[in-house]
Short mmCIF file of C-alpha atoms and ligand atoms in Angstrom, two decimals:
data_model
loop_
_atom_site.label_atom_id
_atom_site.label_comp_id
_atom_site.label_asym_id
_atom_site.label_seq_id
_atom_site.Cartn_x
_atom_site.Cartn_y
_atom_site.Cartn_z
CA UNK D 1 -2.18 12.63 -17.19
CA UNK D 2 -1.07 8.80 -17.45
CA UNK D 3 -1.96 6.64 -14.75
CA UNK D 4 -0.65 3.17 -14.01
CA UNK D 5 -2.61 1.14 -11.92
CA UNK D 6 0.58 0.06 -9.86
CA UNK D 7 3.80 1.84 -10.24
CA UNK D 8 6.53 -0.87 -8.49
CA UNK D 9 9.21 2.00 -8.35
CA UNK D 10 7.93 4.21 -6.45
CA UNK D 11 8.30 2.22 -3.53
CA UNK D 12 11.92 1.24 -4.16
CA UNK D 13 12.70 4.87 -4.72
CA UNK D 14 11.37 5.82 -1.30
CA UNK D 15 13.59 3.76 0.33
CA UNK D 16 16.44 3.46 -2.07
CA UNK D 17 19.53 4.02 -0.10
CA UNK D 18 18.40 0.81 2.20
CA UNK D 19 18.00 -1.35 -0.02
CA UNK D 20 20.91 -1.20 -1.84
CA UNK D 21 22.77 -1.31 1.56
CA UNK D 22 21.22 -4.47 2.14
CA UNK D 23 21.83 -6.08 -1.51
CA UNK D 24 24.81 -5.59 -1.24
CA UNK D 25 25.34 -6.86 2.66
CA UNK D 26 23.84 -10.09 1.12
CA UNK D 27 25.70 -10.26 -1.71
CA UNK D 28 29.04 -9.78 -0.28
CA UNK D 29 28.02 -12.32 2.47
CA UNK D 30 28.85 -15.50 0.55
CA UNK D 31 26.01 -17.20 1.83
CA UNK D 32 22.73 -17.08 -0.87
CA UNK D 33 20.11 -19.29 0.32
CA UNK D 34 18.38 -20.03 3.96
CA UNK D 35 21.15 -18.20 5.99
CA UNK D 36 21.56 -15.57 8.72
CA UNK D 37 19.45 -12.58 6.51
CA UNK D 38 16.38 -15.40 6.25
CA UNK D 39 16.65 -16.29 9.79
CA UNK D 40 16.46 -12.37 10.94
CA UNK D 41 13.64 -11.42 8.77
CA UNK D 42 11.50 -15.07 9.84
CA UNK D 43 11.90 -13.31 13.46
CA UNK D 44 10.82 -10.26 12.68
CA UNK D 45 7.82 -11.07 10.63
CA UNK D 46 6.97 -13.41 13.49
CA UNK D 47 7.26 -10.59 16.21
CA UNK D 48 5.34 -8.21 14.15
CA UNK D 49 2.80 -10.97 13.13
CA UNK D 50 2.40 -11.65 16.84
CA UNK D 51 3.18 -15.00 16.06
CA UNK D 52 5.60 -17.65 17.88
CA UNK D 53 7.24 -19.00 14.39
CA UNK D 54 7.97 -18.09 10.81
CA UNK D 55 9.23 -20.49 8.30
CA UNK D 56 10.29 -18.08 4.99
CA UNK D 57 9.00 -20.07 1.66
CA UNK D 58 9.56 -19.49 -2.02
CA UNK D 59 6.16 -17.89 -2.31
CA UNK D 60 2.55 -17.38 -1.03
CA UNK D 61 1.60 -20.26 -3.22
CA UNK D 62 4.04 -22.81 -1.36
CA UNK D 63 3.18 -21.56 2.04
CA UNK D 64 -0.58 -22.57 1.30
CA UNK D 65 1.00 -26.07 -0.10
CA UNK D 66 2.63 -26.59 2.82
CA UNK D 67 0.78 -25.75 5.28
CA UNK D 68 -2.22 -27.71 3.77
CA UNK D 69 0.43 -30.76 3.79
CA UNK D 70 1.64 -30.45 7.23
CA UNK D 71 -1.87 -30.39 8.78
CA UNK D 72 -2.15 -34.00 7.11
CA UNK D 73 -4.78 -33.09 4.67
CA UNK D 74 -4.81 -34.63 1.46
CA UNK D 75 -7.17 -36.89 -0.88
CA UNK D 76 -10.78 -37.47 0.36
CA UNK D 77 -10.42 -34.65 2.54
CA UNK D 78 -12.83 -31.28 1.69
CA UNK D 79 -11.42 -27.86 3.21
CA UNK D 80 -13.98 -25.04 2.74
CA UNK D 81 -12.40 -21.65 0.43
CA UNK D 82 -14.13 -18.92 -0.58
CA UNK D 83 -15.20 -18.89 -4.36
CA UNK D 84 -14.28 -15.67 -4.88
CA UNK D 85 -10.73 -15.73 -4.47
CA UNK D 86 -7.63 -15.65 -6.22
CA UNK D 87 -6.93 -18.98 -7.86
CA UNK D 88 -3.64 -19.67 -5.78
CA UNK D 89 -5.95 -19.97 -2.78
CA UNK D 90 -7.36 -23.22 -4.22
CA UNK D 91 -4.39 -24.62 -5.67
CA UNK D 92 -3.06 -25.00 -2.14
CA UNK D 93 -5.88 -27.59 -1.94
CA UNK D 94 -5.81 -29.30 -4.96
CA UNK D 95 -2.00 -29.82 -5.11
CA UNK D 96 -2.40 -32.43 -2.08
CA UNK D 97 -5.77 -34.36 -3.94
CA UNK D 98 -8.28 -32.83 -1.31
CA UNK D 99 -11.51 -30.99 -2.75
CA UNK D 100 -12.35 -27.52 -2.57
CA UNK D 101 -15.73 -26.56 -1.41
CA UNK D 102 -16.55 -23.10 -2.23
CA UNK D 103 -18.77 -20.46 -0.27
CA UNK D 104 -20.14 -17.51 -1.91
CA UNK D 105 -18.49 -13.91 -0.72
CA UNK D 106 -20.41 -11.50 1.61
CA UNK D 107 -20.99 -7.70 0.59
CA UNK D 108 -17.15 -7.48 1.77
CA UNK D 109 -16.44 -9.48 -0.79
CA UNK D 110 -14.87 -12.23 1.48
CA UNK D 111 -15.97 -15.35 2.41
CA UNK D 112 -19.85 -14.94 4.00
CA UNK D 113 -19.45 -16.89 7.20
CA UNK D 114 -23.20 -17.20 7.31
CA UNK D 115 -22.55 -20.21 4.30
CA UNK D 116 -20.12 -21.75 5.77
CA UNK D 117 -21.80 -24.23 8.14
CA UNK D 118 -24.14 -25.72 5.25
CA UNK D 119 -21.12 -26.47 3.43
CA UNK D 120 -19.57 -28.68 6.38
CA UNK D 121 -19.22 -32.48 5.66
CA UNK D 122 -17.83 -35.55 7.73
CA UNK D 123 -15.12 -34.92 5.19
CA UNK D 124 -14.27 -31.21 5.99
CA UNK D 125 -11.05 -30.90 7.32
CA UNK D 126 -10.23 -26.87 7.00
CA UNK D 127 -11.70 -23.53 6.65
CA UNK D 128 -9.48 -21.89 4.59
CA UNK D 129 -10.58 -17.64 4.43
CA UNK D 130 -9.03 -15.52 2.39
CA UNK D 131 -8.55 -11.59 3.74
CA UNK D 132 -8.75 -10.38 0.28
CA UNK D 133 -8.06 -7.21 -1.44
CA UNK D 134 -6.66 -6.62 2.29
CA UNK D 135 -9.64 -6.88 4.42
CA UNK D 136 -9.79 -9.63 7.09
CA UNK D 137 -12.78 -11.82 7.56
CA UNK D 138 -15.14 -11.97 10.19
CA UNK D 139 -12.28 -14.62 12.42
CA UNK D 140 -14.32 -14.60 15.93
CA UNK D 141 -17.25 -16.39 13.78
CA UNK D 142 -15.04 -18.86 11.74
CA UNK D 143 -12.67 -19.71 15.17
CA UNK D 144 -16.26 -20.03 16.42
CA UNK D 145 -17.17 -22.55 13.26
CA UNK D 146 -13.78 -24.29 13.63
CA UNK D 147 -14.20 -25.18 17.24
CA UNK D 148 -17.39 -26.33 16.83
CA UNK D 149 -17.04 -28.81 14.06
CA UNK D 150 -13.19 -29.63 14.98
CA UNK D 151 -11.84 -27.73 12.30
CA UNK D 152 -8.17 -26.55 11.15
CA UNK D 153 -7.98 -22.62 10.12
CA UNK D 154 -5.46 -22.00 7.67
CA UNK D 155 -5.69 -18.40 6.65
CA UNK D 156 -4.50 -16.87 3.27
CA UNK D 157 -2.94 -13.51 4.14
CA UNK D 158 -1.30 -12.92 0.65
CA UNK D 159 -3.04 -9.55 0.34
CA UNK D 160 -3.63 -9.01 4.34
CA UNK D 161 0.18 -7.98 5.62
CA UNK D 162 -0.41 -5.91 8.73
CA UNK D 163 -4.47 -6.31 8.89
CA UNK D 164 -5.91 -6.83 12.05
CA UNK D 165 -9.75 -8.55 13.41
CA UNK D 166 -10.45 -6.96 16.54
CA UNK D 167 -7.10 -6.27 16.84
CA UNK D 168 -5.70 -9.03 16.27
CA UNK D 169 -3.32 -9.72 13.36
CA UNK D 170 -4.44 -11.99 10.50
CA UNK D 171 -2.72 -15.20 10.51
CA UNK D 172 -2.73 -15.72 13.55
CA UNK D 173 -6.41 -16.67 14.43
CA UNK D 174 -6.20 -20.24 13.32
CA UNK D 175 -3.22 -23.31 12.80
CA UNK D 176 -1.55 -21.33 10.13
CA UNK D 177 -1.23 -18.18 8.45
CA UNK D 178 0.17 -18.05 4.81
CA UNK D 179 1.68 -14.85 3.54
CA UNK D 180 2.95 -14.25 -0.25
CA UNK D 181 5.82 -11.27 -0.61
CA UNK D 182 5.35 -10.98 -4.31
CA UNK D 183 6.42 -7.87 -5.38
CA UNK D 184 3.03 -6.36 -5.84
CA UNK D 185 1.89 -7.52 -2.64
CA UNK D 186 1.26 -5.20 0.40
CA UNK D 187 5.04 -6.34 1.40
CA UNK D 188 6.34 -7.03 -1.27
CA UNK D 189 9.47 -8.82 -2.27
CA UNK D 190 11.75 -7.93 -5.25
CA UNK D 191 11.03 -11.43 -6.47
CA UNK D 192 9.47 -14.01 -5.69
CA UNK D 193 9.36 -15.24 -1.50
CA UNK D 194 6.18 -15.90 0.64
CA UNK D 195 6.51 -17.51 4.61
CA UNK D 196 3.87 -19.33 6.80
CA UNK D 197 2.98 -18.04 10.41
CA UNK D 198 2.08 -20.48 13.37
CA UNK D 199 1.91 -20.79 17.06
CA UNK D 200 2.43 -24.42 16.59
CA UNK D 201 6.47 -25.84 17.39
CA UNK D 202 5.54 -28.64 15.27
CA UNK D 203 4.13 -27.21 12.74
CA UNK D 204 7.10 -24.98 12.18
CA UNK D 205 9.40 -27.95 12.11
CA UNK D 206 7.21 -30.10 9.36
CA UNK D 207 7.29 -27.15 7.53
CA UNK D 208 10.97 -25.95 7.77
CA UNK D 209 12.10 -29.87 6.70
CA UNK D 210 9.11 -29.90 4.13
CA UNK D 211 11.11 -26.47 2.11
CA UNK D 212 14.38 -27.94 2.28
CA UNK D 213 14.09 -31.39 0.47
CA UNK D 214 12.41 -33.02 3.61
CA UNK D 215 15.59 -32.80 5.08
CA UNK D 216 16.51 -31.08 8.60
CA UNK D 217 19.95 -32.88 8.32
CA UNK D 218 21.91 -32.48 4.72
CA UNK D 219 21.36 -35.43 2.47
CA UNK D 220 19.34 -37.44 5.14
CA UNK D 221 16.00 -36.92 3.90
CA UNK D 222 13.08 -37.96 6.19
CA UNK D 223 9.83 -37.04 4.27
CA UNK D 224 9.20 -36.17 0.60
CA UNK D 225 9.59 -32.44 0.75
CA UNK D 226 10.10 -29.80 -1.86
CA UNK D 227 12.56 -26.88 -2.56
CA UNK D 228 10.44 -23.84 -1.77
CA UNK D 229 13.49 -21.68 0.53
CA UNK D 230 13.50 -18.40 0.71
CA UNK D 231 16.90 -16.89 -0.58
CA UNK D 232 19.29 -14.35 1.04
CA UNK D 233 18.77 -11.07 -0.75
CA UNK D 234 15.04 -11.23 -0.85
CA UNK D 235 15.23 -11.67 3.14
CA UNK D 236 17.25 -8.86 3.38
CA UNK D 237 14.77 -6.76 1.14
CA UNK D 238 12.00 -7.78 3.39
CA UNK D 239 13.34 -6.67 6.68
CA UNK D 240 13.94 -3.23 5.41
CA UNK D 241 10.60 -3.12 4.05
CA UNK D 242 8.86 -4.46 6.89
CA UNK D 243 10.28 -1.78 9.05
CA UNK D 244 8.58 0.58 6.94
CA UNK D 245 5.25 -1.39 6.66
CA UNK D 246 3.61 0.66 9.11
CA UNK D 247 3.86 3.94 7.03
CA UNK D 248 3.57 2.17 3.49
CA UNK D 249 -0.22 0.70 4.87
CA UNK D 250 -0.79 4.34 6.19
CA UNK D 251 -0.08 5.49 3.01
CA UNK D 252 -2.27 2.77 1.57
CA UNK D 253 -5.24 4.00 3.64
CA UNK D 254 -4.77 7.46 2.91
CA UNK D 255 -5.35 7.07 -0.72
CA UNK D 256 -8.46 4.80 0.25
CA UNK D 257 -9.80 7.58 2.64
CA UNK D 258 -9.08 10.31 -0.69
CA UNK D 259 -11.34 7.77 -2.58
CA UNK D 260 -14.02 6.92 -0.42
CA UNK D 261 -14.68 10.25 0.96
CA UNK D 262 -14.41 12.32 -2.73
CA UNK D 263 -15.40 9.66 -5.78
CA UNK D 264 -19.22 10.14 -5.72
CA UNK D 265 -21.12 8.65 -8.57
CA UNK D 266 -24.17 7.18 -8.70
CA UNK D 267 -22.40 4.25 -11.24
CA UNK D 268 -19.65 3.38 -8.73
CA UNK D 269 -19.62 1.28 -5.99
CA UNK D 270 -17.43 1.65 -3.31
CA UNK D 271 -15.68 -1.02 -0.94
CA UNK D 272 -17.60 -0.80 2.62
CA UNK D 273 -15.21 -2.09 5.88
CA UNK D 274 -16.91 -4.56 8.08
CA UNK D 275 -17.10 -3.46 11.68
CA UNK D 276 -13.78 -4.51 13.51
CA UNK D 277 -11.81 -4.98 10.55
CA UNK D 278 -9.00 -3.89 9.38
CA UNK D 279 -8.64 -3.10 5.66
CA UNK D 280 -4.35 -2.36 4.20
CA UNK D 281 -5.92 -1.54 0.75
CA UNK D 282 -4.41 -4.14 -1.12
CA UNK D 283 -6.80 -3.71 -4.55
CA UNK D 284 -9.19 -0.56 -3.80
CA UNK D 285 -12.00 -2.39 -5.63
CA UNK D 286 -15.27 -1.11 -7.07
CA UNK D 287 -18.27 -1.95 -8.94
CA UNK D 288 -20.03 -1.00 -12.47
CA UNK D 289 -22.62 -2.28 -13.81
CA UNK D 290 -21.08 -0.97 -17.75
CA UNK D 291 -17.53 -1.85 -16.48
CA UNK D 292 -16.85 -2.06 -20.42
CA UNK D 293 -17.38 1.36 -20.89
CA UNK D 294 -16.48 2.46 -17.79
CA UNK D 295 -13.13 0.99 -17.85
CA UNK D 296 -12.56 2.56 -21.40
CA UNK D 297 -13.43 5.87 -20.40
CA UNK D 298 -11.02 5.68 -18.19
CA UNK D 299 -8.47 4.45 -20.00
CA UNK D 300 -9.23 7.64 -22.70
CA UNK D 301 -8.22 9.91 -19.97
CA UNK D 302 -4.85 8.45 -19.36
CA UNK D 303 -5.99 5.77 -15.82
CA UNK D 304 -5.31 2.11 -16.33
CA UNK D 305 -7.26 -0.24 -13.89
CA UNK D 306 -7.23 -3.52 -13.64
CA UNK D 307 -9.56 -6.67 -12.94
CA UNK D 308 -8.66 -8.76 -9.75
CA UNK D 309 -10.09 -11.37 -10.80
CA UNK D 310 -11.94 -11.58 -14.27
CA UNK D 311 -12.45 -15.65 -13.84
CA UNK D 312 -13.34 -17.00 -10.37
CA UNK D 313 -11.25 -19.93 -9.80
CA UNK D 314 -14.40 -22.62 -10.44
CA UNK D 315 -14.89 -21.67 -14.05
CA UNK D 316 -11.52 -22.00 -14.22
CA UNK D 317 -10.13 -24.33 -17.20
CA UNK D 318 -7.61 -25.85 -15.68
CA UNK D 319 -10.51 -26.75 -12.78
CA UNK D 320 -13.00 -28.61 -15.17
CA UNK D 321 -12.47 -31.47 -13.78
CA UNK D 322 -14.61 -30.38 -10.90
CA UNK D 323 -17.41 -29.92 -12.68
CA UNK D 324 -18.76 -26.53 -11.77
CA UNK D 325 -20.87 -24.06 -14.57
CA UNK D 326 -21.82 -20.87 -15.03
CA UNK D 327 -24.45 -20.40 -12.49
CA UNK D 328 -23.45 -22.44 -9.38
CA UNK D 329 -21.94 -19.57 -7.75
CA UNK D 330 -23.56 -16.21 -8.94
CA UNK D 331 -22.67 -13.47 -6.63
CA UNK D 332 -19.05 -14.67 -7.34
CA UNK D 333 -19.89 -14.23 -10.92
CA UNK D 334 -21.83 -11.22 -10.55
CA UNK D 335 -18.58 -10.03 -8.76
CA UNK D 336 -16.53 -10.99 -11.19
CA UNK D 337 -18.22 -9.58 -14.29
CA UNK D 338 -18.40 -6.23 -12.21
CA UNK D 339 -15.33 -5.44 -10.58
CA UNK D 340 -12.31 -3.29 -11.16
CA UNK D 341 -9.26 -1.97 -9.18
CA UNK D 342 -8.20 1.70 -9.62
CA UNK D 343 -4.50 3.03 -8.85
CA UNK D 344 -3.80 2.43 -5.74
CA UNK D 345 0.38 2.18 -4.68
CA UNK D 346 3.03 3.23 -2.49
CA UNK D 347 4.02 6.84 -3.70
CA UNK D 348 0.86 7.63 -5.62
CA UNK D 349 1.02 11.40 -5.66
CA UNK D 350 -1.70 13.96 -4.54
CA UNK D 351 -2.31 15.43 -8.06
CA UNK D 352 -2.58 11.41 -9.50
CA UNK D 353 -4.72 10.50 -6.74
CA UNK D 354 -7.24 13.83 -6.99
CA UNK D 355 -6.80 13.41 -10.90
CA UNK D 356 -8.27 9.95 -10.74
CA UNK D 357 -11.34 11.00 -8.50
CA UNK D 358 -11.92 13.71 -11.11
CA UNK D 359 -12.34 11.66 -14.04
CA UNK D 360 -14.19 9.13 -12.20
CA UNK D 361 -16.64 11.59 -11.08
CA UNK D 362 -17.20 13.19 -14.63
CA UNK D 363 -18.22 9.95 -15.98
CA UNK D 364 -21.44 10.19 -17.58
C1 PLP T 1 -0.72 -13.59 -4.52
C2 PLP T 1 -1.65 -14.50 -3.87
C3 PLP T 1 -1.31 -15.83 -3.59
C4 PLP T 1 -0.08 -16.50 -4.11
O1 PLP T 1 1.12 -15.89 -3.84
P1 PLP T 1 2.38 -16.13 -4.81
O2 PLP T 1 3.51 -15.59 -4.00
O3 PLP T 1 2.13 -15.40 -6.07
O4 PLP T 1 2.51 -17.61 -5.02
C5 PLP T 1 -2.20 -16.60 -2.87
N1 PLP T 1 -3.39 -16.12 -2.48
C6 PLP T 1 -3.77 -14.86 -2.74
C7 PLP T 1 -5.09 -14.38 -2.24
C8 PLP T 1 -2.93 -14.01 -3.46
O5 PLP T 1 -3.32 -12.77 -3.73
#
């Protein structure tokens, strides 16, 4: 049996007829970009976020930008991010000139909130956690951080649509919560789109004139924005997927429950759930020790799997100029040199998902 490790059309396929009903609404609209289909969806991500406002962006990338910008942080400023992340996490720093200080993940493989408060300066501005692979953070202790030391939160929920802490929905636990709708992502796009998340009027605003040139009146341009909108047909993509988001995360932890409660061997670690969070099953992530081989195995028996992510962002080349090694961060590494994601998408079969524990399982 051939295995992907995502399979993009299997979602599409489940709910076909809806889509294309909705392409085509947007297309014969006349109206492409930042119009009635983005306005609908930014209210219903915001009511099923829990949140007051959503301003729809070009991509999860943009909304870190920009939210980073409109909380005034820029050069000489440090905002703390978890080292082991995905790169984009970062670049929301670094594209305004502040500095990215990095904390080493917990056994959840997010940020270990224990570190943070060593890594606190005069010049911190932000905690930025990441809920990755889909798993929020421990929020009660970083609001708890945050307060203390005056702190913004901006959270990175590109892999955390629908994940709750205690309940409570990620991205909205701090100033701003930044969301990516790539199409791989938990709600995915059919192209590219992300959208920021915030309680805060005037955030909202800086944010909604920062995407459109810096302009909230055509051609009179009050700050140096960018173009990051969200366009028409995307929007209308996203609402009909987020009406189904419920049932695509259920899905999501179904195939996570099949895993954790069948693959048993002695080589493979599983992903453990901290108490109180949520995890949507983003990346089901484990670890070997002979990834190599393990990886190949699997690969002889028809199951691709992928690494998420094989370089930790401060080993990075493009982030030389910080001036990190090998070594400064070693449970990232040790992560990183360890990890793997196995198949896990929307319409994964019962046969591909018991066919996958088999092989695992067999491994020598
Ligand atoms: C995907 C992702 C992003 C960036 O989103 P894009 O829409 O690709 O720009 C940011 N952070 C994390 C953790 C991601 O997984």
């Amino acid at each position: 049996m051939n295995i992907e490790c995502n399979v993009l059309d299997r979602q599409f396929k489940m709910y076909q007829q809806e889509y294309e009903e909705a392409a085509l609404r947007a297309l014969r609209s006349g109206w492409y970009v930042l119009g009635k289909e983005v306005e609908s969806f930014e209210k219903s991500f915001a009511e099923f976020t829990g949140s007051k406002y959503c301003v729809g962006l070009n991509s999860g990338l943009d909304a870190l930008i920009l939210a980073v910008r409109a909380l005034g942080i820029g050069k000489g400023d440090e905002v703390i991010v978890p080292a082991n992340t995905y790169i984009a996490s970062v670049m929301g720093i670094t594209e305004n000139g502040a500095t990215p200080i990095f904390v080493e993940p917990d056994e959840y493989y997010n940020i270990d909130v224990w570190k943070i408060e060593a890594a606190i300066t005069k010049k911190t501005k932000a905690i930025l956690p990441v809920h990755l692979y889909g798993q929020s953070c421990d929020m009660r202790a970083i609001q708890k951080l945050a307060e203390k030391y005056h702190l913004y939160i901006i959270e990175d929920c590109a892999q955390s649509h629908g994940a709750c802490f205690d309940g409570q929905m990620t991205g909205t636990f701090g100033d701003i919560g930044c969301f990516s709708f790539y199409p791989t992502k938990n709600l995915g796009a059919f192209g590219d789109g992300g959208a920021i998340i915030t309680n805060n009027a005037e955030l909202a605003d800086k944010i909604m004139t920062l995407r459109n040139y810096g302009s909230r009146v055509k051609y009179h341009n009050e700050v140096e924005g960018v173009n990051s909108r969200l366009d028409e047909i995307q929007a209308a993509l996203l609402s009909v997927k987020l009406r189904h988001l419920d049932e695509l995360t259920d899905e999501r932890q179904w195939i996570a429950a099949c895993y954790l409660r069948e693959i048993a061997n002695p080589k493979i670690v599983l992903p453990k759930t901290l108490a109180g969070s949520d995890h949507v099953y983003h990346q089901f992530v484990v670890r070997c020790s002979e990834r190599e081989a393990f990886t190949q195995y699997l690969l002889e028996k028809g199951i691709k799997t992928m690494i998420h992510y094989p370089i930790p962002p401060h080993l990075a080349e493009s982030y030389a100029r910080l001036g990190y090694a090998k070594g400064d961060f070693p449970i990232t590494e040790g992560y990183a040199d360890e990890i793997l994601s196995l198949p896990m998408y929307n319409g994964m079969t019962e046969e591909e998902i018991e066919y996958v524990i088999e092989i695992i399982n067999s491994y020598p």
